[in-house]
Short mmCIF file of C-alpha atoms in Angstrom, two decimals:
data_model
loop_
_atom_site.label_atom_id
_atom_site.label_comp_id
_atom_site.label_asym_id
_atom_site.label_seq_id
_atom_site.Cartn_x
_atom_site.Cartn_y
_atom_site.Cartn_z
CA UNK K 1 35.21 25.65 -41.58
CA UNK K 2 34.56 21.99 -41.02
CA UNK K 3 35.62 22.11 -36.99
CA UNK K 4 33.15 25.09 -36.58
CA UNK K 5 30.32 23.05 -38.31
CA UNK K 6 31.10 19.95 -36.22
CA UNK K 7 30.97 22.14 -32.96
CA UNK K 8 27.75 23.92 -33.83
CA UNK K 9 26.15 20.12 -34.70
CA UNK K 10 27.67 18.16 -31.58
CA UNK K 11 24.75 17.60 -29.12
CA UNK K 12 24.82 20.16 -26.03
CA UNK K 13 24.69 18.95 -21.95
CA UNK K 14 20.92 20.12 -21.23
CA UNK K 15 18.78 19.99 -17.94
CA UNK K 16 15.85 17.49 -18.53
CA UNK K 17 12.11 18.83 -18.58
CA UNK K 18 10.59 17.93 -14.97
CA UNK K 19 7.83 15.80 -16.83
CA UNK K 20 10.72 13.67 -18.36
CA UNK K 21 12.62 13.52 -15.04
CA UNK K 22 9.28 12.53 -13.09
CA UNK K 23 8.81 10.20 -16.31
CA UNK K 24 11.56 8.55 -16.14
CA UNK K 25 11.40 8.43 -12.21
CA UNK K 26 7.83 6.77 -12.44
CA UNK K 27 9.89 3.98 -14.83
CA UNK K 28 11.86 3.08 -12.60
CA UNK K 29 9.29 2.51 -9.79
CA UNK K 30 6.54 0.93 -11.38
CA UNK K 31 8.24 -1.11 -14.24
CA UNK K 32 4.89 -3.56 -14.18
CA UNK K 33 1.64 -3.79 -12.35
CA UNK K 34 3.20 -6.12 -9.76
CA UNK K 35 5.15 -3.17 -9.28
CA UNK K 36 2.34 -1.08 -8.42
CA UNK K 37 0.54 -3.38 -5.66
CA UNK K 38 3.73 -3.99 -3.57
CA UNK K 39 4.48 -0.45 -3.30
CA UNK K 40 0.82 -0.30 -2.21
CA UNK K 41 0.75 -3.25 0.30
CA UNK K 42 3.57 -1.66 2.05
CA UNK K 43 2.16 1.86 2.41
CA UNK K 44 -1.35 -0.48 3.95
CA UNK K 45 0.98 -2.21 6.24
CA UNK K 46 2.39 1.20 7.27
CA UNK K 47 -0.91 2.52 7.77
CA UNK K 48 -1.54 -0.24 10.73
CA UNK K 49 -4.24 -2.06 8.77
CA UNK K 50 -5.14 -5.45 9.62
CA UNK K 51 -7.26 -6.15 6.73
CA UNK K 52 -5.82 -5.57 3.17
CA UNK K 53 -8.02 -6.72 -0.11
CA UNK K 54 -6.01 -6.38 -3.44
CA UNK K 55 -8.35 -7.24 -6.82
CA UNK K 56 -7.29 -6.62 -10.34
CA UNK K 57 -8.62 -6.99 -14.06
CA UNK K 58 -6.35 -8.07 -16.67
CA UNK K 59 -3.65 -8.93 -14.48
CA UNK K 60 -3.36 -5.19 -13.23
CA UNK K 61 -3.56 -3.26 -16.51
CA UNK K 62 -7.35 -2.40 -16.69
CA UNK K 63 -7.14 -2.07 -12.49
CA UNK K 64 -5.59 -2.26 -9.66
CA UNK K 65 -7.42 -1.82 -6.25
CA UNK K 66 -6.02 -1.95 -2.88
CA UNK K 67 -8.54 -1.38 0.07
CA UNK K 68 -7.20 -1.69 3.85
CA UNK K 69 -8.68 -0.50 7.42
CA UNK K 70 -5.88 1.52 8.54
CA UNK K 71 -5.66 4.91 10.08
CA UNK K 72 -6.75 6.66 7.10
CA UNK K 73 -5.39 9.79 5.05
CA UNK K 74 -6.73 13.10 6.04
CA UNK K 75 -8.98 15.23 3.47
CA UNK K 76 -6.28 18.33 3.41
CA UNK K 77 -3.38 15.83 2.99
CA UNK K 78 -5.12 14.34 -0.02
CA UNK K 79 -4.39 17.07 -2.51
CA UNK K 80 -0.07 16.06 -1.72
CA UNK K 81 -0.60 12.48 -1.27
CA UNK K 82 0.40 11.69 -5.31
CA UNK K 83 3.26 14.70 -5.07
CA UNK K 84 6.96 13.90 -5.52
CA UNK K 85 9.03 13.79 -1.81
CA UNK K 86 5.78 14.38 -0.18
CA UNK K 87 5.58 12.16 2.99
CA UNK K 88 4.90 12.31 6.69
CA UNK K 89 7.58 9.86 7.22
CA UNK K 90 10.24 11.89 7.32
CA UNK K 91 10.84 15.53 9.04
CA UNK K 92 14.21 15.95 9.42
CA UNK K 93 18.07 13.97 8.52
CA UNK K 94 18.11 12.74 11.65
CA UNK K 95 14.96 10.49 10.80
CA UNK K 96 17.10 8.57 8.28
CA UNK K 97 18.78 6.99 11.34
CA UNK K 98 15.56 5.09 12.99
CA UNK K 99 12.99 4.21 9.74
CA UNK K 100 11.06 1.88 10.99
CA UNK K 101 8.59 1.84 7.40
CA UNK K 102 8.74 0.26 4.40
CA UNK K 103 8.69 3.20 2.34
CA UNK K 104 9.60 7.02 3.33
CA UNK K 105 10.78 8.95 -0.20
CA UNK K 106 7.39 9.43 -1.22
CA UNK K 107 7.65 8.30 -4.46
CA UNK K 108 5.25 5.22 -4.86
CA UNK K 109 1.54 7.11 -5.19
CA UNK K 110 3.47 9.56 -7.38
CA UNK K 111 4.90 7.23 -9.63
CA UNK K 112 1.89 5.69 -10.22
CA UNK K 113 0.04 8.73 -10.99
CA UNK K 114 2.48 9.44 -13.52
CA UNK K 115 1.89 5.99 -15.34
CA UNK K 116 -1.92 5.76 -14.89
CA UNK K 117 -4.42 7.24 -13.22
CA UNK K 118 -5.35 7.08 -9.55
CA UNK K 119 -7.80 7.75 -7.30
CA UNK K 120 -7.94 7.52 -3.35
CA UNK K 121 -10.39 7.39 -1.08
CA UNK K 122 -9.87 7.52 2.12
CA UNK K 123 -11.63 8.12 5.69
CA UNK K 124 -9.80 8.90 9.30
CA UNK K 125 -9.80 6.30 11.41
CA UNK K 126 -11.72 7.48 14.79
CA UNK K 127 -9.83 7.32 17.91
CA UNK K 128 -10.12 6.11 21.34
CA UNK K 129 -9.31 9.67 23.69
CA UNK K 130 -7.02 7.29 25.86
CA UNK K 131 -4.61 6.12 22.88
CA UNK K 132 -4.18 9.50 21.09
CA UNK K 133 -0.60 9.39 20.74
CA UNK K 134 0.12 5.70 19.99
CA UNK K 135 -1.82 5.60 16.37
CA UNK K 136 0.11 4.70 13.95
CA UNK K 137 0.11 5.77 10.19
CA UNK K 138 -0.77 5.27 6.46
CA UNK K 139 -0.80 5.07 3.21
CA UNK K 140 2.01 5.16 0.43
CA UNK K 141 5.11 6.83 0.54
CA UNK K 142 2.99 9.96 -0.17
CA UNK K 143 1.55 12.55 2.47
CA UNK K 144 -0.06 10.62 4.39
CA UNK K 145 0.00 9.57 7.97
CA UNK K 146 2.97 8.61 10.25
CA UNK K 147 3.95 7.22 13.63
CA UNK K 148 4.43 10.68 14.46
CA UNK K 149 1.13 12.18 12.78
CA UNK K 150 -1.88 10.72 14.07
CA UNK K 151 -4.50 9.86 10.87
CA UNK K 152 -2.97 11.33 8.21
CA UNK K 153 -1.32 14.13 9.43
CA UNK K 154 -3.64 15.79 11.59
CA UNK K 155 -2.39 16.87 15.41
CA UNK K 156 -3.35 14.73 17.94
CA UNK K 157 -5.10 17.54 19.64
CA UNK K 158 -6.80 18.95 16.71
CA UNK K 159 -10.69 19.09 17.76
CA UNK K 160 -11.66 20.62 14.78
CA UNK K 161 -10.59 17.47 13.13
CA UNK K 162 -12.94 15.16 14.59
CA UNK K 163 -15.98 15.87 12.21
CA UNK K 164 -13.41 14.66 9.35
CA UNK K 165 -14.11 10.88 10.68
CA UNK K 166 -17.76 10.97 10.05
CA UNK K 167 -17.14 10.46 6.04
CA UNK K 168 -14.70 9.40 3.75
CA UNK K 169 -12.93 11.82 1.11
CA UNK K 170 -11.80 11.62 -2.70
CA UNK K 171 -9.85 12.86 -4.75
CA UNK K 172 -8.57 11.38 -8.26
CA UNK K 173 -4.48 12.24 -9.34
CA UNK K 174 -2.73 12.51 -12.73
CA UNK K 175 1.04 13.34 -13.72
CA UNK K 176 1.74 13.70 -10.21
CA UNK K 177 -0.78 15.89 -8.85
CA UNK K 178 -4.42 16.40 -8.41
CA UNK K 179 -7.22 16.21 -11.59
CA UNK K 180 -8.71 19.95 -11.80
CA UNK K 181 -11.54 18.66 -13.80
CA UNK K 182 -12.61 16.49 -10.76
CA UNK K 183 -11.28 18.26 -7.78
CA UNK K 184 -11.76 21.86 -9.47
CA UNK K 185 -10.81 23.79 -5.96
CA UNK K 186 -7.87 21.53 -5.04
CA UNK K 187 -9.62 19.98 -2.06
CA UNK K 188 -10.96 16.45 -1.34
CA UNK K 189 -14.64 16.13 -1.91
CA UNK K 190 -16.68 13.67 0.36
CA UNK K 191 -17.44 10.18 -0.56
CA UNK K 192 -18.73 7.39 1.09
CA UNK K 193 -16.35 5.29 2.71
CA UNK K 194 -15.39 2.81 5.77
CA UNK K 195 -12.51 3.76 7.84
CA UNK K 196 -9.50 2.96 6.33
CA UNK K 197 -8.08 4.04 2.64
CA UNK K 198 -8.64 2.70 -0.91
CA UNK K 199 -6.51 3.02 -3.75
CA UNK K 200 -7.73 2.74 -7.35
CA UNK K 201 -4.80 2.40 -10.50
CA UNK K 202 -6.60 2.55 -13.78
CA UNK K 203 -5.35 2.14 -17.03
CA UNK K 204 -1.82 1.60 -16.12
CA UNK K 205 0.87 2.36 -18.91
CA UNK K 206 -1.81 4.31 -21.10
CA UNK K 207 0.99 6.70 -21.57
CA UNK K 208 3.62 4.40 -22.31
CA UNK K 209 2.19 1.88 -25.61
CA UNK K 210 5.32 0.02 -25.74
CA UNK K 211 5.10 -1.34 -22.62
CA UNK K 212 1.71 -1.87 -21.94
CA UNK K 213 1.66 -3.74 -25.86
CA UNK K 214 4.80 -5.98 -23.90
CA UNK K 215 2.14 -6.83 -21.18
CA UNK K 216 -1.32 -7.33 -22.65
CA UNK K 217 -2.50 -10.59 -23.79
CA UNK K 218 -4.33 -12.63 -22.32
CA UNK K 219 -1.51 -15.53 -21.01
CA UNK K 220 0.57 -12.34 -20.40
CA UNK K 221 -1.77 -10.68 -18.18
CA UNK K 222 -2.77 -14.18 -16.28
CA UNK K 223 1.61 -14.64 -15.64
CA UNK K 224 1.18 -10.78 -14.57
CA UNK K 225 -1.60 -11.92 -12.01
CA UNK K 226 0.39 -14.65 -11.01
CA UNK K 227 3.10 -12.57 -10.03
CA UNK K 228 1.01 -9.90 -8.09
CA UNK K 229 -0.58 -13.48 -6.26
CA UNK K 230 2.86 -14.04 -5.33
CA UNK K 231 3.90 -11.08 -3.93
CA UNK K 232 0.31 -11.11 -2.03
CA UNK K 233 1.59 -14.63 -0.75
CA UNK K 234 4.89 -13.89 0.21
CA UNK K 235 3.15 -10.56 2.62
CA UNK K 236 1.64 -12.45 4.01
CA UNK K 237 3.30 -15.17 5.42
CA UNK K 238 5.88 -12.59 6.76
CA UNK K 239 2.79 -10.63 8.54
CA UNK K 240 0.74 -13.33 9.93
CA UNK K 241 2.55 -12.73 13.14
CA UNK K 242 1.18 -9.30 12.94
CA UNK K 243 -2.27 -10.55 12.97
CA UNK K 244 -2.91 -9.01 9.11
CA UNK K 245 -5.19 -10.41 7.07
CA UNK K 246 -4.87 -10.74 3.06
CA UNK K 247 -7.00 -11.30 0.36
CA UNK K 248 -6.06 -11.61 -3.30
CA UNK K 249 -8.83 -12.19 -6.36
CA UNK K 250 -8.77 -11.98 -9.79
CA UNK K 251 -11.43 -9.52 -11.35
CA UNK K 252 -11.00 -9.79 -14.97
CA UNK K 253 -14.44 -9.10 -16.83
CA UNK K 254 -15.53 -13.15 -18.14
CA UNK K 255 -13.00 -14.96 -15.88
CA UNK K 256 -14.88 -17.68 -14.56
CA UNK K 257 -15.38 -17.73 -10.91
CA UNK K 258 -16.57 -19.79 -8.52
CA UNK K 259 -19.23 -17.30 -7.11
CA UNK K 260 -18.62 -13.75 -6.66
CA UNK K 261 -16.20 -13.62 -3.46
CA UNK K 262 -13.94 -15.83 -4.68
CA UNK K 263 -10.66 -15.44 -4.02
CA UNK K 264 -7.13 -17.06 -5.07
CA UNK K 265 -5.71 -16.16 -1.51
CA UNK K 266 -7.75 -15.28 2.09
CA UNK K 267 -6.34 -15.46 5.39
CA UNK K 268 -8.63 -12.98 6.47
CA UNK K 269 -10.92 -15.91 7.68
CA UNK K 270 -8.27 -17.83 9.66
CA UNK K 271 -9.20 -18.40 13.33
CA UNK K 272 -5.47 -17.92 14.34
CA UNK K 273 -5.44 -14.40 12.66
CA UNK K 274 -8.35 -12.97 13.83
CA UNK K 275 -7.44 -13.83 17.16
CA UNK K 276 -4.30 -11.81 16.81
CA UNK K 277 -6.07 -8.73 15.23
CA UNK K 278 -8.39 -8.83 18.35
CA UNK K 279 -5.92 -8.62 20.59
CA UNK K 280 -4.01 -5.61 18.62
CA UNK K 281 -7.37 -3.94 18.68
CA UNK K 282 -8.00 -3.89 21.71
CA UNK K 283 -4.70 -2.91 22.61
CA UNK K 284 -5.05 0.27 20.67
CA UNK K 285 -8.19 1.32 22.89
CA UNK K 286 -6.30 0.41 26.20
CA UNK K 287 -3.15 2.13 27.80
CA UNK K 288 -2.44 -0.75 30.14
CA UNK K 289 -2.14 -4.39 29.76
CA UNK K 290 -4.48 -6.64 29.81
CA UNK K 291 -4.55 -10.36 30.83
CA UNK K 292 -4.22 -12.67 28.52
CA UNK K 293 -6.99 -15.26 28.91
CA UNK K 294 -5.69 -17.63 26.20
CA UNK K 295 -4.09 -21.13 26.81
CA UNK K 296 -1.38 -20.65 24.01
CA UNK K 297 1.47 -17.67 24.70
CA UNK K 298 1.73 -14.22 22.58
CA UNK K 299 4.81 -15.92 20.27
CA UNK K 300 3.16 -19.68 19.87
CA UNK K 301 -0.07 -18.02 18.74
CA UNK K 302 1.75 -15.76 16.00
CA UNK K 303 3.52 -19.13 15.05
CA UNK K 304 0.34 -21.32 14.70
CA UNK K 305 -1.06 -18.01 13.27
CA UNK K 306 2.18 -18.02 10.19
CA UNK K 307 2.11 -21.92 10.24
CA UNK K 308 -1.83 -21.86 9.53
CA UNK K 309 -0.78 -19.38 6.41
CA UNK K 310 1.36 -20.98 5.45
CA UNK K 311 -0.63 -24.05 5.05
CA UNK K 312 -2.96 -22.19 3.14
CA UNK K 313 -0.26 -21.03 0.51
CA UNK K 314 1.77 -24.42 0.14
CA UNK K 315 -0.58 -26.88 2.08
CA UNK K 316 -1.31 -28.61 5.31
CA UNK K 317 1.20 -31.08 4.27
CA UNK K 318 4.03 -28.59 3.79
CA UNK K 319 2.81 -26.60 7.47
CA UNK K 320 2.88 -29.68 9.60
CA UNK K 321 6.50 -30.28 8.40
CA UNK K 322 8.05 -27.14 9.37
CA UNK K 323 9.72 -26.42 12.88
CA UNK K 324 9.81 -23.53 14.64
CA UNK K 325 13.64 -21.46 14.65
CA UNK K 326 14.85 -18.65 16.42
CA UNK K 327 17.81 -16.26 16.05
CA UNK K 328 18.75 -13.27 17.17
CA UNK K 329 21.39 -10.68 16.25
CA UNK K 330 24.72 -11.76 17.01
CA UNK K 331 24.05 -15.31 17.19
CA UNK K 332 25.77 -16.12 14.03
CA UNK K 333 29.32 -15.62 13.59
#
C-alpha cells in the first residue's frame, strides 16, 4: 500500500512547454542589458555598418537602442527576424566549417523578444549595379541578411525588389514572434527610415520581476551603463581597423548632460576613421582597385586609426606609449 502511494506521488520525466524552453533559452542569452547590446553590436558589425549609435535609459532597462547603416533587413524577412533558428547565416552543415560572423544560431533578436519587447526598423541598403554580389549582410542572429543574401535576404537579381529601398519598414516582436495588434496581417508596414537598421529593446525583464528588482536602482542601473560603455569600448578598439565608427550615450530621463549630443564614447568623428570608411565605401561601388592617393599605407592608417581610439578610451598618454606588434599563425611555438 505504501510503495504504490510513493510511486503514484514521485514526480514524472515530462517534456517542457515551448514557452518555458524558449524562456529559459532567452535566460541564458540575455542574463542583463549588457547582454542585450553586445548581441546587437555584433549582428551591426555583421551587417557591414560603419556607423553604429547605441543609447540607453536607466542603464538599459527602460531602453535599449542600437541604430547602424548597414545593408538593411528586408520587409518580408522582418516577420522571422525575432524567430528561434531563423538566420540567413547558415544554409546547410557544411557552413559550420567556414563562419566567418559573430553570430549564426539565430537566437539573439529572439531572446530578446522573449524578455522585452522589440521593435525593428529597418530599410535596404541601395546598391551600386556593378557590386551586386559582394554586399555583405545584417542584423542579429535572426533572418536577416548574409554574405550570401544580398540586403536581407533578397536575390541579387530580384528587380522587383528595388522599390523596397525607397522606405524603411517596421515591425514590433513579442515572445518570439511578431505583435498581431501592430502588424495585424503579419507583414512589415512602412516607416520612415535611413538606410541601415534600428533596433529598439523596451522594458527589458518586464516578465521576469526578480531580476529586473536585482537591476533597478539608480547606482545599479549607472554600474549597468558602465558595463554596456565597456563593451562599446572594447568594439571598438578591435574595429577601428575596420574603419567603424561608435558612439555610446547615456539617455536616462534627468541625467544631466552636457547638451543634447553628448556622448560618453564617439569615434565616429575621428579623422583616421572616416578616412578608412571612405575608402571601404568606395570600394563597395567599384570592382577594381583604385590608387591609393594617401602618404600613409592601408595597415599604418588602420594602426593610427586603433591608436587614435584608443587614445580616446584610455588617453593620449596611454596611445603614444604603445608599439605596434605583429603575429601570425604559427609563429608561436
Amino acid at each position: 500500500m505504501s510503495s504504490s502511494r510513493s510511486s503514484s506521488s514521485r514526480p514524472k520525466i515530462r517534456p517542457l512547454p515551448k514557452t518555458v524552453v524558449d524562456r529559459i533559452a532567452a535566460g541564458e542569452v540575455v542574463q542583463r542589458p549588457v547582454s542585450v547590446v553586445k548581441e546587437l553590436l555584433e549582428n551591426s558589425l555583421d551587417a557591414d555598418a560603419l556607423q553604429i549609435d547605441i543609447s540607453s535609459q536607466r542603464g538599459g532597462l527602460e531602453s535599449i537602442t542600437v541604430t547602424d547603416d548597414g545593408v538593411g533587413i528586408h520587409p518580408r524577412d522582418l516577420p522571422l527576424a525575432c524567430t528561434r533558428f531563423a538566420t540567413s547565416k547558415l544554409v546547410n552543415v557544411e557552413d559550420l566549417k567556414s563562419i566567418r560572423t559573430f553570430g549564426f544560431r539565430g537566437e539573439a533578436l529572439a531572446s530578446a523578444s522573449m524578455v522585452a519587447r522589440v521593435a525593428i526598423t529597418s530599410r535596404v541598403r541601395q546598391r551600386s549595379r556593378s557590386n551586386d554580389n559582394n554586399n555583405a549582410k545584417n542584423n542579429d542572429g535572426n533572418a536577416t541578411t548574409s554574405l550570401k543574401q544580398d540586403g536581407g535576404g533578397e536575390s541579387s537579381n530580384d528587380d522587383d525588389d528595388i522599390p523596397h529601398t525607397n522606405c524603411a519598414f517596421k515591425m514590433q516582436y513579442k515572445d518570439g514572434s511578431h505583435c498581431s495588434t501592430s502588424n495585424p496581417n503579419g507583414k512589415a508596414k512602412p516607416h520612415a527610415g535611413r538606410e541601415g537598421t534600428v533596433i529598439q529593446v523596451q522594458d527589458l525583464f518586464y516578465n521576469i520581476p526578480s531580476r529586473r528588482r536585482a537591476l533597478e536602482g539608480r547606482k545599479n542601473e549607472r554600474e549597468e551603463y558602465e558595463r554596456t560603455l565597456g563593451v562599446v569600448q572594447r568594439y571598438a578598439i578591435h574595429e577601428a581597423k575596420r574603419g567603424v565608427g561608435f558612439l555610446c550615450r547615456d539617455k536616462t530621463k534627468g541625467k544631466k548632460m552636457i547638451g543634447s549630443t553628448a556622448a560618453d564614447l564617439n569615434t565616429q568623428s575621428l579623422a583616421s576613421i572616416k578616412k578608412l570608411q571612405q575608402e571601404r565605401k568606395r570600394s563597395r561601388s567599384v570592382t577594381t582597385a583604385t590608387p591609393n592617393n594617401s602618404m600613409l599605407s592601408k595597415d599604418e592608417n588602420e594602426l593610427l586609426a586603433t591608436k587614435d581610439v584608443i587614445g580616446q578610451v584610455f588617453g593620449t598618454a596611454v596611445s603614444r606609449e604603445l608599439l605596434p606588434l605583429k603575429a601570425g599563425e604559427g609563429d608561436v611555438d
